[in-house]
């Protein structure tokens, strides 16, 4: 890999640093559901391309080692940039991939345990359709995915709200389950472990999911002020609570609640002109990362074939 192509290959590692700012702009300019799709898709693409780039650097470093060069059936030296660049890049890639794998594995284990605990707890309480009531002095309510999807609410949370507010809260949690928001939250969690710059994007994706559920709940109950009041009172009741529910189980009390309440009280906004520009920037960011990653991979593949004697330089 020549120096220009090496710089191009580094691009997928740099582009994720632009996403947190773009994600915040997307939340301001796009409809909540559109922002949820656009930001999550971009985060997943950038995470995958950054891992692919690290893999390419690791492969180049390994093929510089005689043992792996023999295993790769290289009959000529692999032509790349200087070893002073390739070998340190490979070493850094090993460390980065190891950290990604270990933190992601711990997160998966932790979330799996939390999910099983939540499903077991939900199964103990009385159920009415998709609603499960759990006896607890801790105010809490959240959408629990699975077969079937459940809305879990504690008795303390029920006592904190009046009848119409409860219906608005249930509508919010049903919107999470019906919209499959747990998939977006799980994708955000995975992406956050693939590149450190994508960690703040996880909060943006969660906020987009909550805003989408807010709007769906307001449309279902037909009262934006009631929905805003229900969310605010539920958040106040659960204030200081550190629930052990899984991170992909969305809840009305999550995220910056004051911002969400203001958005509900402000009314539905018409599409903003800048929304298309933000969507285009997200698309360009993802496409550039894919092109750079593919170009680096194709170049390494060609150079390996040349070293194997299958092609001429």
PDB file of C-alpha atoms in Angstrom:
ATOM      1  CA  UNK A   1       0.000   0.000   0.000  1.00  0.00           C
ATOM      2  CA  UNK A   2       1.521   3.294  -1.144  1.00  0.00           C
ATOM      3  CA  UNK A   3       1.538   6.426   1.001  1.00  0.00           C
ATOM      4  CA  UNK A   4      -1.449   8.087  -0.796  1.00  0.00           C
ATOM      5  CA  UNK A   5      -3.519   4.925  -0.517  1.00  0.00           C
ATOM      6  CA  UNK A   6      -2.445   4.560   3.097  1.00  0.00           C
ATOM      7  CA  UNK A   7      -3.789   8.043   3.808  1.00  0.00           C
ATOM      8  CA  UNK A   8      -7.018   7.138   2.003  1.00  0.00           C
ATOM      9  CA  UNK A   9      -7.305   3.967   4.067  1.00  0.00           C
ATOM     10  CA  UNK A  10      -7.031   6.019   7.283  1.00  0.00           C
ATOM     11  CA  UNK A  11     -10.127   8.027   6.304  1.00  0.00           C
ATOM     12  CA  UNK A  12     -12.614   5.498   7.786  1.00  0.00           C
ATOM     13  CA  UNK A  13     -10.881   5.963  11.142  1.00  0.00           C
ATOM     14  CA  UNK A  14     -11.265   9.754  10.986  1.00  0.00           C
ATOM     15  CA  UNK A  15     -14.808  10.166   9.653  1.00  0.00           C
ATOM     16  CA  UNK A  16     -16.519   8.893  12.857  1.00  0.00           C
ATOM     17  CA  UNK A  17     -15.252  12.012  14.640  1.00  0.00           C
ATOM     18  CA  UNK A  18     -17.590  14.088  12.452  1.00  0.00           C
ATOM     19  CA  UNK A  19     -20.698  12.071  13.296  1.00  0.00           C
ATOM     20  CA  UNK A  20     -21.495  13.387  16.819  1.00  0.00           C
ATOM     21  CA  UNK A  21     -21.929  16.946  15.509  1.00  0.00           C
ATOM     22  CA  UNK A  22     -23.865  15.742  12.459  1.00  0.00           C
ATOM     23  CA  UNK A  23     -26.109  13.618  14.686  1.00  0.00           C
ATOM     24  CA  UNK A  24     -27.001  16.628  16.842  1.00  0.00           C
ATOM     25  CA  UNK A  25     -27.841  18.628  13.744  1.00  0.00           C
ATOM     26  CA  UNK A  26     -29.943  15.774  12.401  1.00  0.00           C
ATOM     27  CA  UNK A  27     -32.015  15.723  15.596  1.00  0.00           C
ATOM     28  CA  UNK A  28     -32.698  19.452  15.165  1.00  0.00           C
ATOM     29  CA  UNK A  29     -33.469  19.390  11.453  1.00  0.00           C
ATOM     30  CA  UNK A  30     -35.037  16.015  10.681  1.00  0.00           C
ATOM     31  CA  UNK A  31     -38.230  14.377  11.859  1.00  0.00           C
ATOM     32  CA  UNK A  32     -37.431  12.116  14.852  1.00  0.00           C
ATOM     33  CA  UNK A  33     -37.968   8.840  12.989  1.00  0.00           C
ATOM     34  CA  UNK A  34     -35.984  10.030   9.970  1.00  0.00           C
ATOM     35  CA  UNK A  35     -33.153  11.144  12.265  1.00  0.00           C
ATOM     36  CA  UNK A  36     -33.249   7.782  14.037  1.00  0.00           C
ATOM     37  CA  UNK A  37     -32.855   5.861  10.782  1.00  0.00           C
ATOM     38  CA  UNK A  38     -30.250   8.188   9.254  1.00  0.00           C
ATOM     39  CA  UNK A  39     -27.975   8.520  12.287  1.00  0.00           C
ATOM     40  CA  UNK A  40     -28.141   4.819  13.211  1.00  0.00           C
ATOM     41  CA  UNK A  41     -27.417   3.672   9.658  1.00  0.00           C
ATOM     42  CA  UNK A  42     -24.475   6.069   9.379  1.00  0.00           C
ATOM     43  CA  UNK A  43     -23.085   4.978  12.755  1.00  0.00           C
ATOM     44  CA  UNK A  44     -23.277   1.298  11.793  1.00  0.00           C
ATOM     45  CA  UNK A  45     -21.576   1.910   8.432  1.00  0.00           C
ATOM     46  CA  UNK A  46     -18.797   4.004   9.985  1.00  0.00           C
ATOM     47  CA  UNK A  47     -18.253   1.417  12.721  1.00  0.00           C
ATOM     48  CA  UNK A  48     -18.006  -1.408  10.194  1.00  0.00           C
ATOM     49  CA  UNK A  49     -15.626   0.497   7.918  1.00  0.00           C
ATOM     50  CA  UNK A  50     -13.363   1.458  10.813  1.00  0.00           C
ATOM     51  CA  UNK A  51     -13.132  -2.187  11.858  1.00  0.00           C
ATOM     52  CA  UNK A  52     -12.419  -3.145   8.245  1.00  0.00           C
ATOM     53  CA  UNK A  53      -9.588  -0.627   8.094  1.00  0.00           C
ATOM     54  CA  UNK A  54      -8.062  -1.961  11.295  1.00  0.00           C
ATOM     55  CA  UNK A  55      -8.310  -5.446   9.816  1.00  0.00           C
ATOM     56  CA  UNK A  56      -6.477  -4.335   6.664  1.00  0.00           C
ATOM     57  CA  UNK A  57      -3.658  -2.805   8.711  1.00  0.00           C
ATOM     58  CA  UNK A  58      -3.429  -5.978  10.779  1.00  0.00           C
ATOM     59  CA  UNK A  59      -3.287  -8.146   7.664  1.00  0.00           C
ATOM     60  CA  UNK A  60      -0.493  -6.061   6.142  1.00  0.00           C
ATOM     61  CA  UNK A  61       1.521  -6.315   9.334  1.00  0.00           C
ATOM     62  CA  UNK A  62       1.049 -10.072   9.579  1.00  0.00           C
ATOM     63  CA  UNK A  63       2.124 -10.614   5.974  1.00  0.00           C
ATOM     64  CA  UNK A  64       5.397  -8.862   6.788  1.00  0.00           C
ATOM     65  CA  UNK A  65       6.194 -11.676   9.221  1.00  0.00           C
ATOM     66  CA  UNK A  66       7.932 -14.601   7.431  1.00  0.00           C
ATOM     67  CA  UNK A  67       5.727 -17.236   9.077  1.00  0.00           C
ATOM     68  CA  UNK A  68       2.484 -15.614   7.918  1.00  0.00           C
ATOM     69  CA  UNK A  69       3.995 -14.755   4.533  1.00  0.00           C
ATOM     70  CA  UNK A  70       4.697 -18.473   4.074  1.00  0.00           C
ATOM     71  CA  UNK A  71       1.154 -19.362   5.143  1.00  0.00           C
ATOM     72  CA  UNK A  72      -0.144 -16.835   2.622  1.00  0.00           C
ATOM     73  CA  UNK A  73       1.992 -18.464  -0.075  1.00  0.00           C
ATOM     74  CA  UNK A  74       3.821 -15.235  -0.836  1.00  0.00           C
ATOM     75  CA  UNK A  75       6.722 -15.941  -3.180  1.00  0.00           C
ATOM     76  CA  UNK A  76       7.667 -12.259  -3.520  1.00  0.00           C
ATOM     77  CA  UNK A  77       7.940  -9.589  -0.826  1.00  0.00           C
ATOM     78  CA  UNK A  78       4.694  -7.753  -0.183  1.00  0.00           C
ATOM     79  CA  UNK A  79       5.095  -4.230  -1.539  1.00  0.00           C
ATOM     80  CA  UNK A  80       3.696  -1.705   0.931  1.00  0.00           C
ATOM     81  CA  UNK A  81       4.625   1.582   2.519  1.00  0.00           C
ATOM     82  CA  UNK A  82       7.656   1.643   4.798  1.00  0.00           C
ATOM     83  CA  UNK A  83       7.790  -0.937   7.573  1.00  0.00           C
ATOM     84  CA  UNK A  84       8.216   2.009   9.932  1.00  0.00           C
ATOM     85  CA  UNK A  85       4.571   2.825   9.125  1.00  0.00           C
ATOM     86  CA  UNK A  86       3.034  -0.581   8.454  1.00  0.00           C
ATOM     87  CA  UNK A  87       4.283  -2.448  11.507  1.00  0.00           C
ATOM     88  CA  UNK A  88       3.303   0.201  14.099  1.00  0.00           C
ATOM     89  CA  UNK A  89      -0.079   0.530  12.379  1.00  0.00           C
ATOM     90  CA  UNK A  90      -0.557  -3.231  12.649  1.00  0.00           C
ATOM     91  CA  UNK A  91       0.432  -3.209  16.319  1.00  0.00           C
ATOM     92  CA  UNK A  92      -2.012  -0.398  17.086  1.00  0.00           C
ATOM     93  CA  UNK A  93      -4.707  -2.262  15.157  1.00  0.00           C
ATOM     94  CA  UNK A  94      -4.170  -5.382  17.258  1.00  0.00           C
ATOM     95  CA  UNK A  95      -4.613  -3.378  20.449  1.00  0.00           C
ATOM     96  CA  UNK A  96      -7.659  -1.499  19.147  1.00  0.00           C
ATOM     97  CA  UNK A  97      -9.387  -4.661  17.923  1.00  0.00           C
ATOM     98  CA  UNK A  98      -8.649  -6.420  21.217  1.00  0.00           C
ATOM     99  CA  UNK A  99     -10.155  -3.547  23.198  1.00  0.00           C
ATOM    100  CA  UNK A 100     -13.224  -3.476  20.924  1.00  0.00           C
ATOM    101  CA  UNK A 101     -13.735  -7.218  21.255  1.00  0.00           C
ATOM    102  CA  UNK A 102     -13.307  -7.287  25.025  1.00  0.00           C
ATOM    103  CA  UNK A 103     -15.553  -4.299  25.785  1.00  0.00           C
ATOM    104  CA  UNK A 104     -18.210  -5.516  23.362  1.00  0.00           C
ATOM    105  CA  UNK A 105     -18.146  -9.017  24.854  1.00  0.00           C
ATOM    106  CA  UNK A 106     -18.554  -7.621  28.377  1.00  0.00           C
ATOM    107  CA  UNK A 107     -21.402  -5.412  27.223  1.00  0.00           C
ATOM    108  CA  UNK A 108     -23.181  -8.332  25.536  1.00  0.00           C
ATOM    109  CA  UNK A 109     -22.874 -10.459  28.671  1.00  0.00           C
ATOM    110  CA  UNK A 110     -24.074  -7.626  30.895  1.00  0.00           C
ATOM    111  CA  UNK A 111     -27.025  -6.784  28.650  1.00  0.00           C
ATOM    112  CA  UNK A 112     -27.969 -10.452  28.294  1.00  0.00           C
ATOM    113  CA  UNK A 113     -28.083 -10.886  32.060  1.00  0.00           C
ATOM    114  CA  UNK A 114     -30.113  -7.689  32.460  1.00  0.00           C
ATOM    115  CA  UNK A 115     -32.551  -8.809  29.758  1.00  0.00           C
ATOM    116  CA  UNK A 116     -33.075 -12.216  31.354  1.00  0.00           C
ATOM    117  CA  UNK A 117     -33.617 -10.602  34.751  1.00  0.00           C
ATOM    118  CA  UNK A 118     -36.136  -8.147  33.300  1.00  0.00           C
ATOM    119  CA  UNK A 119     -38.055 -10.901  31.488  1.00  0.00           C
ATOM    120  CA  UNK A 120     -38.146 -13.013  34.646  1.00  0.00           C
ATOM    121  CA  UNK A 121     -39.355 -10.063  36.716  1.00  0.00           C
ATOM    122  CA  UNK A 122     -42.021  -9.234  34.139  1.00  0.00           C
ATOM    123  CA  UNK A 123     -43.211 -12.823  34.123  1.00  0.00           C
ATOM    124  CA  UNK A 124     -43.906 -12.777  37.851  1.00  0.00           C
ATOM    125  CA  UNK A 125     -46.393  -9.909  37.789  1.00  0.00           C
ATOM    126  CA  UNK A 126     -49.974  -9.834  36.520  1.00  0.00           C
ATOM    127  CA  UNK A 127     -50.379  -9.123  32.808  1.00  0.00           C
ATOM    128  CA  UNK A 128     -53.177  -7.514  30.811  1.00  0.00           C
ATOM    129  CA  UNK A 129     -52.378  -7.913  27.143  1.00  0.00           C
ATOM    130  CA  UNK A 130     -48.896  -6.511  26.631  1.00  0.00           C
ATOM    131  CA  UNK A 131     -48.913  -4.692  29.991  1.00  0.00           C
ATOM    132  CA  UNK A 132     -47.055  -6.251  32.930  1.00  0.00           C
ATOM    133  CA  UNK A 133     -47.384  -4.703  36.389  1.00  0.00           C
ATOM    134  CA  UNK A 134     -44.497  -5.342  38.773  1.00  0.00           C
ATOM    135  CA  UNK A 135     -44.886  -4.806  42.512  1.00  0.00           C
ATOM    136  CA  UNK A 136     -42.097  -2.402  43.447  1.00  0.00           C
ATOM    137  CA  UNK A 137     -41.491   0.765  45.447  1.00  0.00           C
ATOM    138  CA  UNK A 138     -39.220   1.954  42.615  1.00  0.00           C
ATOM    139  CA  UNK A 139     -41.055   4.024  39.969  1.00  0.00           C
ATOM    140  CA  UNK A 140     -40.184   2.637  36.561  1.00  0.00           C
ATOM    141  CA  UNK A 141     -41.725   1.918  33.171  1.00  0.00           C
ATOM    142  CA  UNK A 142     -40.090   0.669  29.994  1.00  0.00           C
ATOM    143  CA  UNK A 143     -40.648  -1.228  26.763  1.00  0.00           C
ATOM    144  CA  UNK A 144     -39.233  -4.748  26.970  1.00  0.00           C
ATOM    145  CA  UNK A 145     -38.638  -6.498  23.640  1.00  0.00           C
ATOM    146  CA  UNK A 146     -38.984 -10.226  23.202  1.00  0.00           C
ATOM    147  CA  UNK A 147     -41.668 -12.764  22.369  1.00  0.00           C
ATOM    148  CA  UNK A 148     -44.080 -11.255  23.071  1.00  0.00           C
ATOM    149  CA  UNK A 149     -43.127  -7.608  23.542  1.00  0.00           C
ATOM    150  CA  UNK A 150     -44.037  -6.269  26.957  1.00  0.00           C
ATOM    151  CA  UNK A 151     -44.648  -2.931  28.623  1.00  0.00           C
ATOM    152  CA  UNK A 152     -43.288  -3.216  32.149  1.00  0.00           C
ATOM    153  CA  UNK A 153     -44.537  -0.748  34.737  1.00  0.00           C
ATOM    154  CA  UNK A 154     -44.113  -0.801  38.489  1.00  0.00           C
ATOM    155  CA  UNK A 155     -46.868  -0.154  40.995  1.00  0.00           C
ATOM    156  CA  UNK A 156     -44.963   2.887  42.266  1.00  0.00           C
ATOM    157  CA  UNK A 157     -45.023   4.433  38.777  1.00  0.00           C
ATOM    158  CA  UNK A 158     -48.752   3.739  38.452  1.00  0.00           C
ATOM    159  CA  UNK A 159     -49.385   5.560  41.721  1.00  0.00           C
ATOM    160  CA  UNK A 160     -47.381   8.550  40.451  1.00  0.00           C
ATOM    161  CA  UNK A 161     -49.674   9.207  37.470  1.00  0.00           C
ATOM    162  CA  UNK A 162     -53.394   9.736  36.958  1.00  0.00           C
ATOM    163  CA  UNK A 163     -55.482   7.741  34.481  1.00  0.00           C
ATOM    164  CA  UNK A 164     -54.936   9.844  31.311  1.00  0.00           C
ATOM    165  CA  UNK A 165     -51.235  10.190  32.071  1.00  0.00           C
ATOM    166  CA  UNK A 166     -50.916   6.439  32.396  1.00  0.00           C
ATOM    167  CA  UNK A 167     -52.514   5.978  28.986  1.00  0.00           C
ATOM    168  CA  UNK A 168     -50.067   8.471  27.475  1.00  0.00           C
ATOM    169  CA  UNK A 169     -47.159   6.651  29.123  1.00  0.00           C
ATOM    170  CA  UNK A 170     -48.364   3.278  27.842  1.00  0.00           C
ATOM    171  CA  UNK A 171     -48.781   4.756  24.346  1.00  0.00           C
ATOM    172  CA  UNK A 172     -45.183   5.950  24.476  1.00  0.00           C
ATOM    173  CA  UNK A 173     -43.857   2.531  25.466  1.00  0.00           C
ATOM    174  CA  UNK A 174     -46.026   0.772  22.856  1.00  0.00           C
ATOM    175  CA  UNK A 175     -44.557   3.084  20.225  1.00  0.00           C
ATOM    176  CA  UNK A 176     -41.101   1.827  21.192  1.00  0.00           C
ATOM    177  CA  UNK A 177     -42.107  -1.793  20.752  1.00  0.00           C
ATOM    178  CA  UNK A 178     -44.095  -1.221  17.562  1.00  0.00           C
ATOM    179  CA  UNK A 179     -41.290   0.851  16.049  1.00  0.00           C
ATOM    180  CA  UNK A 180     -38.632  -1.740  16.886  1.00  0.00           C
ATOM    181  CA  UNK A 181     -36.567   0.919  18.639  1.00  0.00           C
ATOM    182  CA  UNK A 182     -34.636  -1.728  20.566  1.00  0.00           C
ATOM    183  CA  UNK A 183     -32.885  -2.659  17.308  1.00  0.00           C
ATOM    184  CA  UNK A 184     -31.635   0.917  16.881  1.00  0.00           C
ATOM    185  CA  UNK A 185     -30.480   1.092  20.503  1.00  0.00           C
ATOM    186  CA  UNK A 186     -28.675  -2.256  20.206  1.00  0.00           C
ATOM    187  CA  UNK A 187     -26.970  -1.120  16.980  1.00  0.00           C
ATOM    188  CA  UNK A 188     -25.886   2.099  18.702  1.00  0.00           C
ATOM    189  CA  UNK A 189     -24.436   0.095  21.583  1.00  0.00           C
ATOM    190  CA  UNK A 190     -22.426  -2.112  19.221  1.00  0.00           C
ATOM    191  CA  UNK A 191     -21.170   0.869  17.192  1.00  0.00           C
ATOM    192  CA  UNK A 192     -20.082   2.644  20.374  1.00  0.00           C
ATOM    193  CA  UNK A 193     -17.720  -0.234  21.153  1.00  0.00           C
ATOM    194  CA  UNK A 194     -16.213  -0.201  17.647  1.00  0.00           C
ATOM    195  CA  UNK A 195     -14.921   3.379  17.676  1.00  0.00           C
ATOM    196  CA  UNK A 196     -14.561   5.782  20.620  1.00  0.00           C
ATOM    197  CA  UNK A 197     -15.904   8.723  18.595  1.00  0.00           C
ATOM    198  CA  UNK A 198     -19.239   6.910  18.208  1.00  0.00           C
ATOM    199  CA  UNK A 199     -19.911   6.719  21.949  1.00  0.00           C
ATOM    200  CA  UNK A 200     -21.655  10.113  22.159  1.00  0.00           C
ATOM    201  CA  UNK A 201     -23.728   9.157  19.105  1.00  0.00           C
ATOM    202  CA  UNK A 202     -25.318   6.478  21.280  1.00  0.00           C
ATOM    203  CA  UNK A 203     -27.026   9.227  23.302  1.00  0.00           C
ATOM    204  CA  UNK A 204     -28.210  10.971  20.134  1.00  0.00           C
ATOM    205  CA  UNK A 205     -29.769   7.755  18.856  1.00  0.00           C
ATOM    206  CA  UNK A 206     -31.507   7.199  22.188  1.00  0.00           C
ATOM    207  CA  UNK A 207     -32.865  10.740  22.109  1.00  0.00           C
ATOM    208  CA  UNK A 208     -34.122  10.242  18.546  1.00  0.00           C
ATOM    209  CA  UNK A 209     -35.905   7.049  19.632  1.00  0.00           C
ATOM    210  CA  UNK A 210     -37.516   8.833  22.571  1.00  0.00           C
ATOM    211  CA  UNK A 211     -38.598  11.760  20.411  1.00  0.00           C
ATOM    212  CA  UNK A 212     -40.104   9.372  17.859  1.00  0.00           C
ATOM    213  CA  UNK A 213     -42.039   7.603  20.620  1.00  0.00           C
ATOM    214  CA  UNK A 214     -43.118  10.979  22.061  1.00  0.00           C
ATOM    215  CA  UNK A 215     -44.611  12.016  18.738  1.00  0.00           C
ATOM    216  CA  UNK A 216     -46.297   8.648  18.228  1.00  0.00           C
ATOM    217  CA  UNK A 217     -47.797   8.770  21.734  1.00  0.00           C
ATOM    218  CA  UNK A 218     -49.047  12.347  21.229  1.00  0.00           C
ATOM    219  CA  UNK A 219     -50.703  11.314  17.971  1.00  0.00           C
ATOM    220  CA  UNK A 220     -52.303   8.265  19.598  1.00  0.00           C
ATOM    221  CA  UNK A 221     -53.773  10.047  22.627  1.00  0.00           C
ATOM    222  CA  UNK A 222     -54.512  13.193  20.630  1.00  0.00           C
ATOM    223  CA  UNK A 223     -53.088  15.571  23.234  1.00  0.00           C
ATOM    224  CA  UNK A 224     -49.509  16.851  23.119  1.00  0.00           C
ATOM    225  CA  UNK A 225     -49.777  18.662  26.469  1.00  0.00           C
ATOM    226  CA  UNK A 226     -51.034  15.522  28.192  1.00  0.00           C
ATOM    227  CA  UNK A 227     -48.172  13.495  26.703  1.00  0.00           C
ATOM    228  CA  UNK A 228     -45.629  16.105  27.803  1.00  0.00           C
ATOM    229  CA  UNK A 229     -47.099  16.167  31.323  1.00  0.00           C
ATOM    230  CA  UNK A 230     -47.065  12.367  31.592  1.00  0.00           C
ATOM    231  CA  UNK A 231     -43.428  12.155  30.518  1.00  0.00           C
ATOM    232  CA  UNK A 232     -42.379  14.956  32.858  1.00  0.00           C
ATOM    233  CA  UNK A 233     -44.174  13.454  35.870  1.00  0.00           C
ATOM    234  CA  UNK A 234     -42.847   9.954  35.123  1.00  0.00           C
ATOM    235  CA  UNK A 235     -39.308  11.337  34.888  1.00  0.00           C
ATOM    236  CA  UNK A 236     -39.676  13.224  38.163  1.00  0.00           C
ATOM    237  CA  UNK A 237     -40.998  10.105  39.873  1.00  0.00           C
ATOM    238  CA  UNK A 238     -38.073   8.021  38.603  1.00  0.00           C
ATOM    239  CA  UNK A 239     -35.494  10.735  39.349  1.00  0.00           C
ATOM    240  CA  UNK A 240     -32.333   9.300  40.866  1.00  0.00           C
ATOM    241  CA  UNK A 241     -33.373   5.771  39.959  1.00  0.00           C
ATOM    242  CA  UNK A 242     -30.628   3.577  38.520  1.00  0.00           C
ATOM    243  CA  UNK A 243     -32.592   0.797  36.915  1.00  0.00           C
ATOM    244  CA  UNK A 244     -30.744  -2.339  35.878  1.00  0.00           C
ATOM    245  CA  UNK A 245     -32.897  -2.885  32.816  1.00  0.00           C
ATOM    246  CA  UNK A 246     -30.987  -3.595  29.565  1.00  0.00           C
ATOM    247  CA  UNK A 247     -29.730  -0.563  27.672  1.00  0.00           C
ATOM    248  CA  UNK A 248     -31.778  -1.482  24.596  1.00  0.00           C
ATOM    249  CA  UNK A 249     -35.034  -1.432  26.597  1.00  0.00           C
ATOM    250  CA  UNK A 250     -36.318   2.071  25.848  1.00  0.00           C
ATOM    251  CA  UNK A 251     -38.066   4.076  28.556  1.00  0.00           C
ATOM    252  CA  UNK A 252     -40.053   7.306  28.586  1.00  0.00           C
ATOM    253  CA  UNK A 253     -37.866   8.645  31.403  1.00  0.00           C
ATOM    254  CA  UNK A 254     -34.637   8.351  29.372  1.00  0.00           C
ATOM    255  CA  UNK A 255     -32.694  11.131  27.730  1.00  0.00           C
ATOM    256  CA  UNK A 256     -32.963  14.898  28.242  1.00  0.00           C
ATOM    257  CA  UNK A 257     -36.590  15.032  29.353  1.00  0.00           C
ATOM    258  CA  UNK A 258     -36.864  18.869  29.497  1.00  0.00           C
ATOM    259  CA  UNK A 259     -35.809  19.084  25.844  1.00  0.00           C
ATOM    260  CA  UNK A 260     -38.384  16.453  24.886  1.00  0.00           C
ATOM    261  CA  UNK A 261     -41.133  18.197  26.837  1.00  0.00           C
ATOM    262  CA  UNK A 262     -40.353  21.512  25.134  1.00  0.00           C
ATOM    263  CA  UNK A 263     -40.487  19.827  21.739  1.00  0.00           C
ATOM    264  CA  UNK A 264     -43.926  18.381  22.528  1.00  0.00           C
ATOM    265  CA  UNK A 265     -45.279  21.679  23.805  1.00  0.00           C
ATOM    266  CA  UNK A 266     -43.884  23.534  20.779  1.00  0.00           C
ATOM    267  CA  UNK A 267     -46.047  21.434  18.463  1.00  0.00           C
ATOM    268  CA  UNK A 268     -45.174  19.393  15.409  1.00  0.00           C
ATOM    269  CA  UNK A 269     -42.666  21.242  13.250  1.00  0.00           C
ATOM    270  CA  UNK A 270     -42.829  21.310   9.440  1.00  0.00           C
ATOM    271  CA  UNK A 271     -39.873  19.756   7.606  1.00  0.00           C
ATOM    272  CA  UNK A 272     -36.840  22.052   7.803  1.00  0.00           C
ATOM    273  CA  UNK A 273     -35.028  23.040   4.623  1.00  0.00           C
ATOM    274  CA  UNK A 274     -31.702  22.139   6.172  1.00  0.00           C
ATOM    275  CA  UNK A 275     -32.936  18.602   6.849  1.00  0.00           C
ATOM    276  CA  UNK A 276     -32.087  17.468   3.340  1.00  0.00           C
ATOM    277  CA  UNK A 277     -28.595  18.938   3.662  1.00  0.00           C
ATOM    278  CA  UNK A 278     -27.980  17.089   6.917  1.00  0.00           C
ATOM    279  CA  UNK A 279     -29.287  13.843   5.430  1.00  0.00           C
ATOM    280  CA  UNK A 280     -27.032  14.362   2.407  1.00  0.00           C
ATOM    281  CA  UNK A 281     -24.012  14.981   4.657  1.00  0.00           C
ATOM    282  CA  UNK A 282     -24.720  11.771   6.574  1.00  0.00           C
ATOM    283  CA  UNK A 283     -24.985   9.894   3.277  1.00  0.00           C
ATOM    284  CA  UNK A 284     -21.756  11.416   1.957  1.00  0.00           C
ATOM    285  CA  UNK A 285     -19.974  10.575   5.228  1.00  0.00           C
ATOM    286  CA  UNK A 286     -21.079   6.928   5.057  1.00  0.00           C
ATOM    287  CA  UNK A 287     -20.350   6.639   1.322  1.00  0.00           C
ATOM    288  CA  UNK A 288     -16.880   8.165   1.664  1.00  0.00           C
ATOM    289  CA  UNK A 289     -16.044   5.735   4.443  1.00  0.00           C
ATOM    290  CA  UNK A 290     -17.225   2.785   2.344  1.00  0.00           C
ATOM    291  CA  UNK A 291     -15.293   3.904  -0.735  1.00  0.00           C
ATOM    292  CA  UNK A 292     -12.084   4.513   1.220  1.00  0.00           C
ATOM    293  CA  UNK A 293     -12.369   1.183   3.027  1.00  0.00           C
ATOM    294  CA  UNK A 294     -13.103  -0.700  -0.213  1.00  0.00           C
ATOM    295  CA  UNK A 295     -10.210   1.031  -2.013  1.00  0.00           C
ATOM    296  CA  UNK A 296      -7.767   0.069   0.721  1.00  0.00           C
ATOM    297  CA  UNK A 297      -8.992  -3.519   0.772  1.00  0.00           C
ATOM    298  CA  UNK A 298      -8.834  -3.815  -3.021  1.00  0.00           C
ATOM    299  CA  UNK A 299      -5.286  -2.428  -3.095  1.00  0.00           C
ATOM    300  CA  UNK A 300      -4.083  -4.873  -0.445  1.00  0.00           C
ATOM    301  CA  UNK A 301      -5.809  -7.745  -2.245  1.00  0.00           C
ATOM    302  CA  UNK A 302      -4.050  -6.801  -5.499  1.00  0.00           C
ATOM    303  CA  UNK A 303      -0.655  -6.558  -3.796  1.00  0.00           C
ATOM    304  CA  UNK A 304      -1.137  -9.933  -2.128  1.00  0.00           C
ATOM    305  CA  UNK A 305      -1.928 -11.502  -5.514  1.00  0.00           C
ATOM    306  CA  UNK A 306       1.220  -9.901  -6.970  1.00  0.00           C
ATOM    307  CA  UNK A 307       3.291 -11.259  -4.064  1.00  0.00           C
ATOM    308  CA  UNK A 308       1.778 -14.684  -4.691  1.00  0.00           C
ATOM    309  CA  UNK A 309       2.834 -14.475  -8.322  1.00  0.00           C
ATOM    310  CA  UNK A 310      -0.728 -14.560  -9.616  1.00  0.00           C
ATOM    311  CA  UNK A 311      -0.561 -11.114 -11.232  1.00  0.00           C
ATOM    312  CA  UNK A 312       2.074  -8.793 -12.610  1.00  0.00           C
ATOM    313  CA  UNK A 313       2.807  -5.591 -10.668  1.00  0.00           C
TER     314      UNK A 313
END
